[in-house]
């Protein structure tokens, strides 16, 4: 009697499931609050005088540096790197956008990041249970190999259907069948099966690692973008306030 | 309307951004670790219950789950196996607890730095 065990090949599948892990919402009253996965980042208020000094320094620095974007993390596997903004005013003049279109652009970027994050999370969710599955298969093959030496049959109860189990008697044997997916099952010797399962386990763990690093990178970009949005918005609020006070003071004077 | 806190030095440098990113990452890792610790504790509890049941039972052959099937295994072997699994699980739990402590310490460090720089302009507390 040949024993059959299910092996699920770790093929990451793409499925878009709108399951939002990070709770994020923007409350747009005067202060623009940004949530970074459980961390609330309140607006940074700049003072004009300090900013002016910084602008002069930044301008000097920017002219000396050749690249237009000082701190950009390069693209990684299709995910755009978020450009870190040293100074809001310089950023706005560089891109030539006014505040609203800059905000719109950044918001759009954020949405793209969200989409990619959901994709990656779904992939991770698919991949994660595969690893214990493969380990279970390895366990079974190891048990069979151990029993091979003793010469006695292995009696097991296996599930025929939900709640219904049947008894099976597994005699001494040298081979196992592995389910490779796509309705394909191949017979392997115990050693080959062990090595194949180990290889698959390695691959699964490696892809999970890569996935996790991608997710971390993505979350960093999301954080940078959120911070930039908050700063641009608050810079705008600040500018408006300055303008208001200047117009009201000129109105008072006249 | 939010009043600005006077002359507050609130320029965000690349270093600050990196600190904020790192804090976000640590926060995520912290929550993941909490979940993993919960699972590990549950696993250990289950193994405890299983070994208790084993002591109580008077059957000689126990159906021990290997993979998807339940193999008929003599009681002593099951005891040994459960002991091993308990070892592994408690080591795992220890490692996770250690990592959690280091993450908490790092987060506290970063909180100090970021609050020092941004004071009221940043909030790093949980919701």
mmCIF file of C-alpha atoms in Angstrom:
data_model
loop_
_atom_site.group_PDB
_atom_site.id
_atom_site.type_symbol
_atom_site.label_atom_id
_atom_site.label_comp_id
_atom_site.label_asym_id
_atom_site.label_seq_id
_atom_site.Cartn_x
_atom_site.Cartn_y
_atom_site.Cartn_z
ATOM 1 C CA UNK A 1 0.000 0.000 0.000
ATOM 2 C CA UNK A 2 1.426 3.306 -0.987
ATOM 3 C CA UNK A 3 1.026 6.193 1.363
ATOM 4 C CA UNK A 4 0.097 9.538 -0.057
ATOM 5 C CA UNK A 5 0.769 12.869 1.489
ATOM 6 C CA UNK A 6 -0.225 16.281 0.383
ATOM 7 C CA UNK A 7 2.509 18.704 -0.456
ATOM 8 C CA UNK A 8 1.515 22.169 -1.461
ATOM 9 C CA UNK A 9 4.079 23.841 -3.676
ATOM 10 C CA UNK A 10 4.758 27.341 -2.430
ATOM 11 C CA UNK A 11 3.653 29.414 -5.381
ATOM 12 C CA UNK A 12 2.694 32.886 -4.301
ATOM 13 C CA UNK A 13 -0.614 33.788 -5.857
ATOM 14 C CA UNK A 14 -1.815 37.311 -6.515
ATOM 15 C CA UNK A 15 -5.186 38.020 -5.024
ATOM 16 C CA UNK A 16 -6.517 41.457 -4.226
ATOM 17 C CA UNK A 17 -8.390 41.280 -0.994
ATOM 18 C CA UNK A 18 -9.366 44.572 0.522
ATOM 19 C CA UNK A 19 -8.356 43.819 4.035
ATOM 20 C CA UNK A 20 -6.910 46.920 5.530
ATOM 21 C CA UNK A 21 -4.408 46.212 8.259
ATOM 22 C CA UNK A 22 -3.347 49.706 9.130
ATOM 23 C CA UNK A 23 -6.013 52.013 10.430
ATOM 24 C CA UNK A 24 -5.505 55.258 8.673
ATOM 25 C CA UNK A 25 -7.751 58.189 8.367
ATOM 26 C CA UNK A 26 -7.261 61.846 7.768
ATOM 27 C CA UNK A 27 -9.140 64.314 9.802
ATOM 28 C CA UNK A 28 -9.055 67.463 7.767
ATOM 29 C CA UNK A 29 -9.866 70.359 9.955
ATOM 30 C CA UNK A 30 -7.272 73.054 10.447
ATOM 31 C CA UNK A 31 -4.673 70.691 11.805
ATOM 32 C CA UNK A 32 -3.762 67.841 9.527
ATOM 33 C CA UNK A 33 -3.263 64.674 11.517
ATOM 34 C CA UNK A 34 -1.572 61.671 10.051
ATOM 35 C CA UNK A 35 -1.675 58.170 11.414
ATOM 36 C CA UNK A 36 1.312 55.962 10.932
ATOM 37 C CA UNK A 37 0.101 52.436 11.767
ATOM 38 C CA UNK A 38 -0.996 53.186 15.272
ATOM 39 C CA UNK A 39 1.176 56.260 15.680
ATOM 40 C CA UNK A 40 -0.409 59.656 15.291
ATOM 41 C CA UNK A 41 1.829 62.291 13.809
ATOM 42 C CA UNK A 42 0.572 65.766 14.577
ATOM 43 C CA UNK A 43 1.376 68.686 12.316
ATOM 44 C CA UNK A 44 4.676 70.420 12.503
ATOM 45 C CA UNK A 45 4.331 74.171 12.714
ATOM 46 C CA UNK A 46 7.175 76.112 11.168
ATOM 47 C CA UNK A 47 8.086 79.639 12.090
ATOM 48 C CA UNK A 48 8.820 81.910 9.207
ATOM 49 C CA UNK A 49 12.067 83.405 10.503
ATOM 50 C CA UNK A 50 13.720 80.064 11.160
ATOM 51 C CA UNK A 51 12.495 78.831 7.812
ATOM 52 C CA UNK A 52 14.023 81.789 5.985
ATOM 53 C CA UNK A 53 17.432 81.081 7.442
ATOM 54 C CA UNK A 54 17.067 77.439 6.510
ATOM 55 C CA UNK A 55 15.949 78.353 2.996
ATOM 56 C CA UNK A 56 19.134 80.303 2.468
ATOM 57 C CA UNK A 57 21.199 77.419 3.750
ATOM 58 C CA UNK A 58 19.226 74.936 1.705
ATOM 59 C CA UNK A 59 19.527 77.019 -1.424
ATOM 60 C CA UNK A 60 23.277 77.095 -0.995
ATOM 61 C CA UNK A 61 23.357 73.378 -0.365
ATOM 62 C CA UNK A 62 20.984 72.592 -3.227
ATOM 63 C CA UNK A 63 22.997 74.576 -5.726
ATOM 64 C CA UNK A 64 26.161 72.795 -4.694
ATOM 65 C CA UNK A 65 24.624 69.328 -4.906
ATOM 66 C CA UNK A 66 24.097 68.126 -8.422
ATOM 67 C CA UNK A 67 20.994 66.013 -7.936
ATOM 68 C CA UNK A 68 17.632 67.716 -7.762
ATOM 69 C CA UNK A 69 16.292 65.327 -5.146
ATOM 70 C CA UNK A 70 18.732 65.104 -2.212
ATOM 71 C CA UNK A 71 17.353 62.081 -0.373
ATOM 72 C CA UNK A 72 15.598 59.610 -2.642
ATOM 73 C CA UNK A 73 15.534 55.941 -1.922
ATOM 74 C CA UNK A 74 15.704 54.173 -5.225
ATOM 75 C CA UNK A 75 12.943 52.045 -6.603
ATOM 76 C CA UNK A 76 12.690 48.555 -5.230
ATOM 77 C CA UNK A 77 10.975 45.812 -7.153
ATOM 78 C CA UNK A 78 8.525 48.160 -8.762
ATOM 79 C CA UNK A 79 7.824 50.240 -5.669
ATOM 80 C CA UNK A 80 8.702 53.912 -6.126
ATOM 81 C CA UNK A 81 10.977 55.373 -3.543
ATOM 82 C CA UNK A 82 9.436 58.302 -1.758
ATOM 83 C CA UNK A 83 11.466 61.441 -2.128
ATOM 84 C CA UNK A 84 12.393 62.887 1.223
ATOM 85 C CA UNK A 85 11.721 66.608 1.363
ATOM 86 C CA UNK A 86 14.355 68.678 3.109
ATOM 87 C CA UNK A 87 12.450 71.929 2.799
ATOM 88 C CA UNK A 88 8.867 72.345 1.729
ATOM 89 C CA UNK A 89 9.293 75.619 -0.138
ATOM 90 C CA UNK A 90 12.242 74.351 -2.133
ATOM 91 C CA UNK A 91 10.375 71.127 -2.895
ATOM 92 C CA UNK A 92 7.396 73.091 -4.186
ATOM 93 C CA UNK A 93 9.537 75.359 -6.336
ATOM 94 C CA UNK A 94 11.525 72.391 -7.676
ATOM 95 C CA UNK A 95 8.497 70.456 -8.751
ATOM 96 C CA UNK A 96 6.805 73.639 -9.872
ATOM 97 C CA UNK A 97 3.532 72.579 -8.325
ATOM 98 C CA UNK A 98 1.241 74.667 -6.238
ATOM 99 C CA UNK A 99 0.181 73.352 -2.871
ATOM 100 C CA UNK A 100 -3.030 71.660 -3.962
ATOM 101 C CA UNK A 101 -1.565 69.769 -6.864
ATOM 102 C CA UNK A 102 1.424 68.767 -4.730
ATOM 103 C CA UNK A 103 -0.965 67.435 -2.112
ATOM 104 C CA UNK A 104 -2.976 65.635 -4.793
ATOM 105 C CA UNK A 105 0.173 64.061 -6.224
ATOM 106 C CA UNK A 106 1.317 62.900 -2.793
ATOM 107 C CA UNK A 107 -2.116 61.532 -1.952
ATOM 108 C CA UNK A 108 -2.134 59.599 -5.206
ATOM 109 C CA UNK A 109 1.283 58.164 -4.397
ATOM 110 C CA UNK A 110 -0.066 57.123 -1.012
ATOM 111 C CA UNK A 111 -2.966 55.311 -2.668
ATOM 112 C CA UNK A 112 -0.571 53.467 -4.952
ATOM 113 C CA UNK A 113 1.462 52.413 -1.952
ATOM 114 C CA UNK A 114 -1.676 51.203 -0.238
ATOM 115 C CA UNK A 115 -2.556 49.047 -3.223
ATOM 116 C CA UNK A 116 0.872 47.482 -3.361
ATOM 117 C CA UNK A 117 0.773 46.927 0.383
ATOM 118 C CA UNK A 118 -2.511 45.058 0.099
ATOM 119 C CA UNK A 119 -1.086 42.901 -2.685
ATOM 120 C CA UNK A 120 1.976 42.049 -0.643
ATOM 121 C CA UNK A 121 -0.054 41.341 2.481
ATOM 122 C CA UNK A 122 -2.274 38.956 0.524
ATOM 123 C CA UNK A 123 0.806 37.184 -0.809
ATOM 124 C CA UNK A 124 2.193 36.934 2.682
ATOM 125 C CA UNK A 125 -1.103 35.566 3.979
ATOM 126 C CA UNK A 126 -1.031 32.879 1.299
ATOM 127 C CA UNK A 127 2.572 31.985 1.927
ATOM 128 C CA UNK A 128 2.555 31.876 5.695
ATOM 129 C CA UNK A 129 0.509 28.679 6.301
ATOM 130 C CA UNK A 130 2.529 26.849 3.631
ATOM 131 C CA UNK A 131 5.577 26.681 5.830
ATOM 132 C CA UNK A 132 3.969 24.710 8.682
ATOM 133 C CA UNK A 133 2.314 22.529 6.036
ATOM 134 C CA UNK A 134 5.645 21.576 4.515
ATOM 135 C CA UNK A 135 7.061 20.975 7.979
ATOM 136 C CA UNK A 136 4.173 18.628 8.744
ATOM 137 C CA UNK A 137 4.871 16.693 5.548
ATOM 138 C CA UNK A 138 8.513 16.441 6.524
ATOM 139 C CA UNK A 139 7.429 15.058 9.898
ATOM 140 C CA UNK A 140 5.373 12.334 8.296
ATOM 141 C CA UNK A 141 8.121 11.289 5.915
ATOM 142 C CA UNK A 142 10.569 11.213 8.795
ATOM 143 C CA UNK A 143 8.178 9.029 10.814
ATOM 144 C CA UNK A 144 7.824 6.646 7.897
ATOM 145 C CA UNK A 145 11.565 6.416 7.531
ATOM 146 C CA UNK A 146 11.935 5.700 11.221
ATOM 147 C CA UNK A 147 9.331 2.953 11.043
ATOM 148 C CA UNK A 148 11.065 1.411 8.058
ATOM 149 C CA UNK A 149 13.840 0.186 10.290
ATOM 150 C CA UNK A 150 11.583 -1.570 12.827
ATOM 151 C CA UNK A 151 9.683 -3.616 10.279
ATOM 152 C CA UNK A 152 6.311 -3.189 11.934
ATOM 153 C CA UNK A 153 3.379 -1.634 10.207
ATOM 154 C CA UNK A 154 2.156 1.825 11.070
ATOM 155 C CA UNK A 155 -1.500 2.093 11.946
ATOM 156 C CA UNK A 156 -3.021 5.495 11.445
ATOM 157 C CA UNK A 157 -6.428 7.100 11.517
ATOM 158 C CA UNK A 158 -6.990 9.501 8.691
ATOM 159 C CA UNK A 159 -9.850 11.771 7.814
ATOM 160 C CA UNK A 160 -12.189 10.505 5.129
ATOM 161 C CA UNK A 161 -14.563 13.387 5.450
ATOM 162 C CA UNK A 162 -15.441 15.959 8.061
ATOM 163 C CA UNK A 163 -15.728 14.125 11.362
ATOM 164 C CA UNK A 164 -15.293 10.685 9.776
ATOM 165 C CA UNK A 165 -12.031 8.855 10.184
ATOM 166 C CA UNK A 166 -10.834 5.546 8.873
ATOM 167 C CA UNK A 167 -8.050 3.261 9.947
ATOM 168 C CA UNK A 168 -5.130 2.583 7.630
ATOM 169 C CA UNK A 169 -2.313 0.088 7.920
ATOM 170 C CA UNK A 170 0.892 1.252 6.327
ATOM 171 C CA UNK A 171 3.360 -1.521 5.624
ATOM 172 C CA UNK A 172 7.034 -1.159 5.204
ATOM 173 C CA UNK A 173 7.747 0.770 2.061
ATOM 174 C CA UNK A 174 10.449 2.762 0.435
ATOM 175 C CA UNK A 175 8.520 5.352 -1.451
ATOM 176 C CA UNK A 176 6.036 8.076 -0.819
ATOM 177 C CA UNK A 177 3.829 9.989 -3.186
ATOM 178 C CA UNK A 178 3.948 13.736 -3.081
ATOM 179 C CA UNK A 179 1.111 15.923 -4.307
ATOM 180 C CA UNK A 180 2.672 18.606 -6.445
ATOM 181 C CA UNK A 181 -0.489 20.513 -7.214
ATOM 182 C CA UNK A 182 -2.368 20.763 -10.517
ATOM 183 C CA UNK A 183 -3.697 17.224 -10.018
ATOM 184 C CA UNK A 184 -0.219 15.805 -10.254
ATOM 185 C CA UNK A 185 1.169 13.308 -7.796
ATOM 186 C CA UNK A 186 4.638 11.821 -8.085
ATOM 187 C CA UNK A 187 6.183 8.874 -6.346
ATOM 188 C CA UNK A 188 9.488 9.483 -4.642
ATOM 189 C CA UNK A 189 11.833 7.457 -2.514
ATOM 190 C CA UNK A 190 11.906 8.621 1.076
ATOM 191 C CA UNK A 191 15.277 10.351 0.725
ATOM 192 C CA UNK A 192 14.282 12.143 -2.452
ATOM 193 C CA UNK A 193 11.019 13.188 -0.838
ATOM 194 C CA UNK A 194 12.851 14.576 2.179
ATOM 195 C CA UNK A 195 15.265 16.547 0.011
ATOM 196 C CA UNK A 196 12.455 17.889 -2.185
ATOM 197 C CA UNK A 197 10.432 18.932 0.826
ATOM 198 C CA UNK A 198 13.456 20.584 2.392
ATOM 199 C CA UNK A 199 14.171 22.463 -0.812
ATOM 200 C CA UNK A 200 10.590 23.688 -0.942
ATOM 201 C CA UNK A 201 10.751 24.715 2.677
ATOM 202 C CA UNK A 202 13.924 26.724 1.976
ATOM 203 C CA UNK A 203 12.298 28.416 -1.009
ATOM 204 C CA UNK A 204 9.175 29.249 0.944
ATOM 205 C CA UNK A 205 11.161 30.743 3.816
ATOM 206 C CA UNK A 206 13.339 32.729 1.399
ATOM 207 C CA UNK A 207 10.352 34.198 -0.452
ATOM 208 C CA UNK A 208 8.726 35.048 2.845
ATOM 209 C CA UNK A 209 11.894 36.902 3.856
ATOM 210 C CA UNK A 210 11.913 38.880 0.628
ATOM 211 C CA UNK A 211 8.225 39.655 1.056
ATOM 212 C CA UNK A 212 8.736 40.919 4.575
ATOM 213 C CA UNK A 213 11.646 43.149 3.518
ATOM 214 C CA UNK A 214 9.514 44.544 0.708
ATOM 215 C CA UNK A 215 6.709 45.292 3.129
ATOM 216 C CA UNK A 216 9.093 47.067 5.482
ATOM 217 C CA UNK A 217 10.488 49.170 2.666
ATOM 218 C CA UNK A 218 6.968 49.986 1.562
ATOM 219 C CA UNK A 219 5.903 51.017 5.036
ATOM 220 C CA UNK A 220 8.885 53.352 5.232
ATOM 221 C CA UNK A 221 7.876 54.982 1.972
ATOM 222 C CA UNK A 222 4.328 55.339 3.250
ATOM 223 C CA UNK A 223 5.604 57.015 6.410
ATOM 224 C CA UNK A 224 7.812 59.404 4.440
ATOM 225 C CA UNK A 225 4.919 60.321 2.161
ATOM 226 C CA UNK A 226 2.568 60.879 5.067
ATOM 227 C CA UNK A 227 5.093 63.135 6.783
ATOM 228 C CA UNK A 228 5.596 65.073 3.553
ATOM 229 C CA UNK A 229 1.842 65.531 3.123
ATOM 230 C CA UNK A 230 1.526 66.822 6.679
ATOM 231 C CA UNK A 231 4.413 69.234 6.196
ATOM 232 C CA UNK A 232 3.193 70.580 2.863
ATOM 233 C CA UNK A 233 -0.299 71.053 4.252
ATOM 234 C CA UNK A 234 0.928 72.807 7.354
ATOM 235 C CA UNK A 235 3.303 74.973 5.375
ATOM 236 C CA UNK A 236 0.287 76.049 3.363
ATOM 237 C CA UNK A 237 -1.762 76.716 6.516
ATOM 238 C CA UNK A 238 1.137 78.705 7.882
ATOM 239 C CA UNK A 239 1.442 80.746 4.679
ATOM 240 C CA UNK A 240 -2.259 81.516 4.722
ATOM 241 C CA UNK A 241 -2.036 82.643 8.325
ATOM 242 C CA UNK A 242 0.898 84.911 7.488
ATOM 243 C CA UNK A 243 -1.001 86.353 4.566
ATOM 244 C CA UNK A 244 -4.078 86.846 6.725
ATOM 245 C CA UNK A 245 -2.187 88.643 9.450
ATOM 246 C CA UNK A 246 -0.365 90.793 6.893
ATOM 247 C CA UNK A 247 -3.611 91.737 5.076
ATOM 248 C CA UNK A 248 -5.402 92.424 8.373
ATOM 249 C CA UNK A 249 -2.474 94.554 9.555
ATOM 250 C CA UNK A 250 -2.431 96.521 6.281
ATOM 251 C CA UNK A 251 -6.216 96.918 6.589
ATOM 252 C CA UNK A 252 -5.716 98.242 10.105
ATOM 253 C CA UNK A 253 -3.037 100.658 8.955
ATOM 254 C CA UNK A 254 -5.013 102.105 6.070
ATOM 255 C CA UNK B 1 -7.361 76.181 15.077
ATOM 256 C CA UNK B 2 -4.070 74.739 16.189
ATOM 257 C CA UNK B 3 -1.812 77.478 17.528
ATOM 258 C CA UNK B 4 1.836 77.073 16.678
ATOM 259 C CA UNK B 5 4.075 76.631 19.681
ATOM 260 C CA UNK B 6 6.042 79.844 19.172
ATOM 261 C CA UNK B 7 9.591 79.421 17.957
ATOM 262 C CA UNK B 8 9.753 75.633 17.877
ATOM 263 C CA UNK B 9 12.595 74.055 15.924
ATOM 264 C CA UNK B 10 10.554 71.665 13.856
ATOM 265 C CA UNK B 11 12.535 71.120 10.702
ATOM 266 C CA UNK B 12 12.415 67.480 9.763
ATOM 267 C CA UNK B 13 15.845 66.241 8.772
ATOM 268 C CA UNK B 14 16.613 63.005 6.978
ATOM 269 C CA UNK B 15 17.844 61.633 10.294
ATOM 270 C CA UNK B 16 14.531 62.488 11.938
ATOM 271 C CA UNK B 17 12.678 60.839 9.096
ATOM 272 C CA UNK B 18 14.764 57.740 9.504
ATOM 273 C CA UNK B 19 14.066 57.722 13.222
ATOM 274 C CA UNK B 20 10.350 58.026 12.553
ATOM 275 C CA UNK B 21 10.536 55.214 10.004
ATOM 276 C CA UNK B 22 12.436 53.062 12.450
ATOM 277 C CA UNK B 23 9.862 53.745 15.135
ATOM 278 C CA UNK B 24 7.071 52.736 12.762
ATOM 279 C CA UNK B 25 8.879 49.518 11.901
ATOM 280 C CA UNK B 26 9.500 48.702 15.559
ATOM 281 C CA UNK B 27 5.874 49.393 16.367
ATOM 282 C CA UNK B 28 4.755 46.944 13.669
ATOM 283 C CA UNK B 29 7.250 44.350 14.828
ATOM 284 C CA UNK B 30 6.006 44.837 18.390
ATOM 285 C CA UNK B 31 2.430 44.026 17.424
ATOM 286 C CA UNK B 32 3.533 41.030 15.367
ATOM 287 C CA UNK B 33 5.575 39.779 18.320
ATOM 288 C CA UNK B 34 2.592 40.137 20.642
ATOM 289 C CA UNK B 35 0.534 37.953 18.326
ATOM 290 C CA UNK B 36 3.311 35.393 17.987
ATOM 291 C CA UNK B 37 3.779 35.275 21.752
ATOM 292 C CA UNK B 38 0.057 34.700 22.153
ATOM 293 C CA UNK B 39 0.216 31.743 19.738
ATOM 294 C CA UNK B 40 3.294 30.320 21.403
ATOM 295 C CA UNK B 41 1.621 30.513 24.817
ATOM 296 C CA UNK B 42 -1.467 28.780 23.448
ATOM 297 C CA UNK B 43 0.681 26.042 21.952
ATOM 298 C CA UNK B 44 2.427 25.485 25.260
ATOM 299 C CA UNK B 45 -0.906 25.351 27.081
ATOM 300 C CA UNK B 46 -2.180 22.781 24.619
ATOM 301 C CA UNK B 47 0.897 20.654 25.090
ATOM 302 C CA UNK B 48 0.470 20.902 28.864
ATOM 303 C CA UNK B 49 -3.136 19.774 28.599
ATOM 304 C CA UNK B 50 -2.111 16.968 26.281
ATOM 305 C CA UNK B 51 0.532 15.665 28.645
ATOM 306 C CA UNK B 52 -1.931 15.863 31.552
ATOM 307 C CA UNK B 53 -4.475 13.879 29.569
ATOM 308 C CA UNK B 54 -1.764 11.402 28.757
ATOM 309 C CA UNK B 55 -1.062 10.791 32.428
ATOM 310 C CA UNK B 56 -4.753 10.255 33.096
ATOM 311 C CA UNK B 57 -5.413 7.869 30.225
ATOM 312 C CA UNK B 58 -4.923 4.155 30.708
ATOM 313 C CA UNK B 59 -4.707 3.233 27.071
ATOM 314 C CA UNK B 60 -1.459 1.792 25.880
ATOM 315 C CA UNK B 61 -1.647 3.137 22.367
ATOM 316 C CA UNK B 62 -2.339 6.801 21.776
ATOM 317 C CA UNK B 63 -3.353 8.412 18.519
ATOM 318 C CA UNK B 64 -0.703 11.048 17.975
ATOM 319 C CA UNK B 65 -1.199 13.588 15.242
ATOM 320 C CA UNK B 66 1.601 13.630 12.694
ATOM 321 C CA UNK B 67 0.847 15.926 9.814
ATOM 322 C CA UNK B 68 -2.734 15.309 8.801
ATOM 323 C CA UNK B 69 -3.086 11.770 10.144
ATOM 324 C CA UNK B 70 -3.252 10.267 13.586
ATOM 325 C CA UNK B 71 -0.693 7.557 14.038
ATOM 326 C CA UNK B 72 -1.045 4.865 16.655
ATOM 327 C CA UNK B 73 1.947 5.409 18.850
ATOM 328 C CA UNK B 74 2.861 3.717 22.131
ATOM 329 C CA UNK B 75 2.371 5.875 25.201
ATOM 330 C CA UNK B 76 6.036 6.273 26.116
ATOM 331 C CA UNK B 77 6.976 7.531 22.699
ATOM 332 C CA UNK B 78 4.135 10.047 22.833
ATOM 333 C CA UNK B 79 5.374 11.256 26.201
ATOM 334 C CA UNK B 80 8.866 11.749 24.820
ATOM 335 C CA UNK B 81 7.569 13.558 21.789
ATOM 336 C CA UNK B 82 5.399 15.887 23.822
ATOM 337 C CA UNK B 83 8.328 16.690 26.095
ATOM 338 C CA UNK B 84 10.434 17.570 23.067
ATOM 339 C CA UNK B 85 7.706 19.745 21.619
ATOM 340 C CA UNK B 86 7.321 21.512 24.951
ATOM 341 C CA UNK B 87 11.088 22.186 25.008
ATOM 342 C CA UNK B 88 10.999 23.650 21.535
ATOM 343 C CA UNK B 89 7.940 25.764 22.249
ATOM 344 C CA UNK B 90 9.264 27.193 25.505
ATOM 345 C CA UNK B 91 12.616 28.055 23.871
ATOM 346 C CA UNK B 92 10.708 29.766 21.102
ATOM 347 C CA UNK B 93 8.621 31.687 23.615
ATOM 348 C CA UNK B 94 11.750 32.792 25.455
ATOM 349 C CA UNK B 95 13.317 34.073 22.263
ATOM 350 C CA UNK B 96 10.159 35.972 21.367
ATOM 351 C CA UNK B 97 9.917 37.553 24.820
ATOM 352 C CA UNK B 98 13.549 38.650 24.587
ATOM 353 C CA UNK B 99 12.995 40.192 21.184
ATOM 354 C CA UNK B 100 9.892 41.962 22.455
ATOM 355 C CA UNK B 101 11.838 43.472 25.343
ATOM 356 C CA UNK B 102 14.573 44.728 23.065
ATOM 357 C CA UNK B 103 11.982 46.219 20.702
ATOM 358 C CA UNK B 104 10.262 47.999 23.606
ATOM 359 C CA UNK B 105 13.603 49.363 24.805
ATOM 360 C CA UNK B 106 14.498 50.650 21.345
ATOM 361 C CA UNK B 107 11.094 52.257 20.982
ATOM 362 C CA UNK B 108 11.479 54.011 24.346
ATOM 363 C CA UNK B 109 14.888 55.322 23.210
ATOM 364 C CA UNK B 110 13.464 56.640 19.946
ATOM 365 C CA UNK B 111 10.506 58.175 21.760
ATOM 366 C CA UNK B 112 12.892 60.142 23.941
ATOM 367 C CA UNK B 113 14.832 61.393 20.937
ATOM 368 C CA UNK B 114 11.773 62.310 18.886
ATOM 369 C CA UNK B 115 9.847 63.907 21.727
ATOM 370 C CA UNK B 116 12.995 65.836 22.583
ATOM 371 C CA UNK B 117 13.136 67.262 19.093
ATOM 372 C CA UNK B 118 9.480 67.725 18.279
ATOM 373 C CA UNK B 119 7.858 68.055 21.715
ATOM 374 C CA UNK B 120 4.155 68.568 21.095
ATOM 375 C CA UNK B 121 4.258 68.282 17.330
ATOM 376 C CA UNK B 122 4.497 64.544 17.367
ATOM 377 C CA UNK B 123 2.465 61.873 19.051
ATOM 378 C CA UNK B 124 3.906 58.403 19.333
ATOM 379 C CA UNK B 125 1.326 56.829 21.568
ATOM 380 C CA UNK B 126 -0.939 53.944 20.711
ATOM 381 C CA UNK B 127 -4.489 54.597 19.691
#
